[in-house]
Amino acid sequence: MEAGNVKEFVNNLNIQDEMVRYDGHLYYFYGIRYDSDRNVYYTSIDQFGIDIYHFEKEFYYYESSDSSDCLEHLLSDNYWNGKSFYEVEIMMKWVDG
């Protein structure tokens, strides 16, 4: 991961949101969140164009009764054109808002 350490990026997702630039788009990772009304943890990623003012689509969503399961799916599901996060993170750039 350019401009940062991938382990630090992943650890941050447990406590905060993060962004990366990849394949010409900006991706906003919402980290692991808890919905107390529904008693579930969830995570999602939105895809933007050149900046966060150019929303394109919800790119990924997952929910579970377990926060670790959410993080595991976020990292291992093949939603990056058939690849997992760890297979493409080398081509990502960690960016600030």
PDB file of N, CA, C and O in Angstrom, residues 1-4 9 19-22 26 89-96:
ATOM      1  N   MET A   1       0.849  -1.168   0.000  1.00  0.00           N
ATOM      2  CA  MET A   1       0.000   0.000   0.000  1.00  0.00           C
ATOM      3  C   MET A   1       0.897   1.234   0.000  1.00  0.00           C
ATOM      4  O   MET A   1       1.730   1.401   0.893  1.00  0.00           O
ATOM      5  N   GLU A   2       0.690   2.046  -1.000  1.00  0.00           N
ATOM      6  CA  GLU A   2       1.465   3.275  -1.116  1.00  0.00           C
ATOM      7  C   GLU A   2       1.000   4.284  -0.060  1.00  0.00           C
ATOM      8  O   GLU A   2      -0.181   4.357   0.257  1.00  0.00           O
ATOM      9  N   ALA A   3       1.928   5.037   0.464  1.00  0.00           N
ATOM     10  CA  ALA A   3       1.670   6.123   1.438  1.00  0.00           C
ATOM     11  C   ALA A   3       1.199   5.609   2.795  1.00  0.00           C
ATOM     12  O   ALA A   3       0.558   6.340   3.546  1.00  0.00           O
ATOM     13  N   GLY A   4       1.493   4.354   3.116  1.00  0.00           N
ATOM     14  CA  GLY A   4       1.120   3.850   4.433  1.00  0.00           C
ATOM     15  C   GLY A   4       1.370   2.362   4.565  1.00  0.00           C
ATOM     16  O   GLY A   4       1.652   1.665   3.607  1.00  0.00           O
ATOM     17  N   PHE A   9      -3.405   0.325   8.334  1.00  0.00           N
ATOM     18  CA  PHE A   9      -4.675   0.623   7.662  1.00  0.00           C
ATOM     19  C   PHE A   9      -5.771  -0.320   8.147  1.00  0.00           C
ATOM     20  O   PHE A   9      -6.851   0.111   8.548  1.00  0.00           O
ATOM     21  N   MET A  19      -9.615   5.991   3.624  1.00  0.00           N
ATOM     22  CA  MET A  19      -9.811   6.114   2.174  1.00  0.00           C
ATOM     23  C   MET A  19      -8.567   5.657   1.421  1.00  0.00           C
ATOM     24  O   MET A  19      -7.449   5.840   1.890  1.00  0.00           O
ATOM     25  N   VAL A  20      -8.815   5.115   0.238  1.00  0.00           N
ATOM     26  CA  VAL A  20      -7.731   4.761  -0.666  1.00  0.00           C
ATOM     27  C   VAL A  20      -8.079   5.226  -2.076  1.00  0.00           C
ATOM     28  O   VAL A  20      -9.253   5.382  -2.428  1.00  0.00           O
ATOM     29  N   ARG A  21      -7.051   5.425  -2.865  1.00  0.00           N
ATOM     30  CA  ARG A  21      -7.227   5.664  -4.287  1.00  0.00           C
ATOM     31  C   ARG A  21      -6.760   4.400  -4.987  1.00  0.00           C
ATOM     32  O   ARG A  21      -5.687   3.878  -4.700  1.00  0.00           O
ATOM     33  N   TYR A  22      -7.606   3.896  -5.898  1.00  0.00           N
ATOM     34  CA  TYR A  22      -7.297   2.652  -6.598  1.00  0.00           C
ATOM     35  C   TYR A  22      -7.998   2.650  -7.958  1.00  0.00           C
ATOM     36  O   TYR A  22      -9.190   2.967  -8.036  1.00  0.00           O
ATOM     37  N   LEU A  26     -11.749   6.820  -5.930  1.00  0.00           N
ATOM     38  CA  LEU A  26     -11.543   6.971  -4.501  1.00  0.00           C
ATOM     39  C   LEU A  26     -12.516   6.027  -3.805  1.00  0.00           C
ATOM     40  O   LEU A  26     -13.696   5.986  -4.152  1.00  0.00           O
ATOM     41  N   GLU A  89      -4.199  -4.566  -2.586  1.00  0.00           N
ATOM     42  CA  GLU A  89      -3.753  -3.452  -1.736  1.00  0.00           C
ATOM     43  C   GLU A  89      -2.404  -2.892  -2.167  1.00  0.00           C
ATOM     44  O   GLU A  89      -2.143  -1.703  -1.963  1.00  0.00           O
ATOM     45  N   ILE A  90      -1.574  -3.679  -2.801  1.00  0.00           N
ATOM     46  CA  ILE A  90      -0.272  -3.205  -3.270  1.00  0.00           C
ATOM     47  C   ILE A  90      -0.413  -2.080  -4.300  1.00  0.00           C
ATOM     48  O   ILE A  90       0.463  -1.244  -4.473  1.00  0.00           O
ATOM     49  N   MET A  91      -1.581  -2.055  -4.987  1.00  0.00           N
ATOM     50  CA  MET A  91      -1.842  -1.040  -6.008  1.00  0.00           C
ATOM     51  C   MET A  91      -2.663   0.142  -5.472  1.00  0.00           C
ATOM     52  O   MET A  91      -3.017   1.046  -6.223  1.00  0.00           O
ATOM     53  N   MET A  92      -2.963   0.145  -4.175  1.00  0.00           N
ATOM     54  CA  MET A  92      -3.761   1.203  -3.569  1.00  0.00           C
ATOM     55  C   MET A  92      -2.857   2.258  -2.955  1.00  0.00           C
ATOM     56  O   MET A  92      -1.757   1.967  -2.500  1.00  0.00           O
ATOM     57  N   LYS A  93      -3.395   3.473  -2.913  1.00  0.00           N
ATOM     58  CA  LYS A  93      -2.711   4.560  -2.213  1.00  0.00           C
ATOM     59  C   LYS A  93      -3.623   5.035  -1.080  1.00  0.00           C
ATOM     60  O   LYS A  93      -4.763   5.426  -1.302  1.00  0.00           O
ATOM     61  N   TRP A  94      -3.109   4.977   0.136  1.00  0.00           N
ATOM     62  CA  TRP A  94      -3.835   5.451   1.313  1.00  0.00           C
ATOM     63  C   TRP A  94      -3.861   6.967   1.265  1.00  0.00           C
ATOM     64  O   TRP A  94      -2.813   7.610   1.143  1.00  0.00           O
ATOM     65  N   VAL A  95      -5.023   7.561   1.348  1.00  0.00           N
ATOM     66  CA  VAL A  95      -5.148   9.019   1.223  1.00  0.00           C
ATOM     67  C   VAL A  95      -5.922   9.614   2.383  1.00  0.00           C
ATOM     68  O   VAL A  95      -6.729   8.954   3.034  1.00  0.00           O
ATOM     69  N   ASP A  96      -5.680  10.888   2.632  1.00  0.00           N
ATOM     70  CA  ASP A  96      -6.435  11.682   3.613  1.00  0.00           C
ATOM     71  C   ASP A  96      -7.621  12.313   2.890  1.00  0.00           C
ATOM     72  O   ASP A  96      -7.611  12.476   1.669  1.00  0.00           O
TER      73      ASP A  96
END
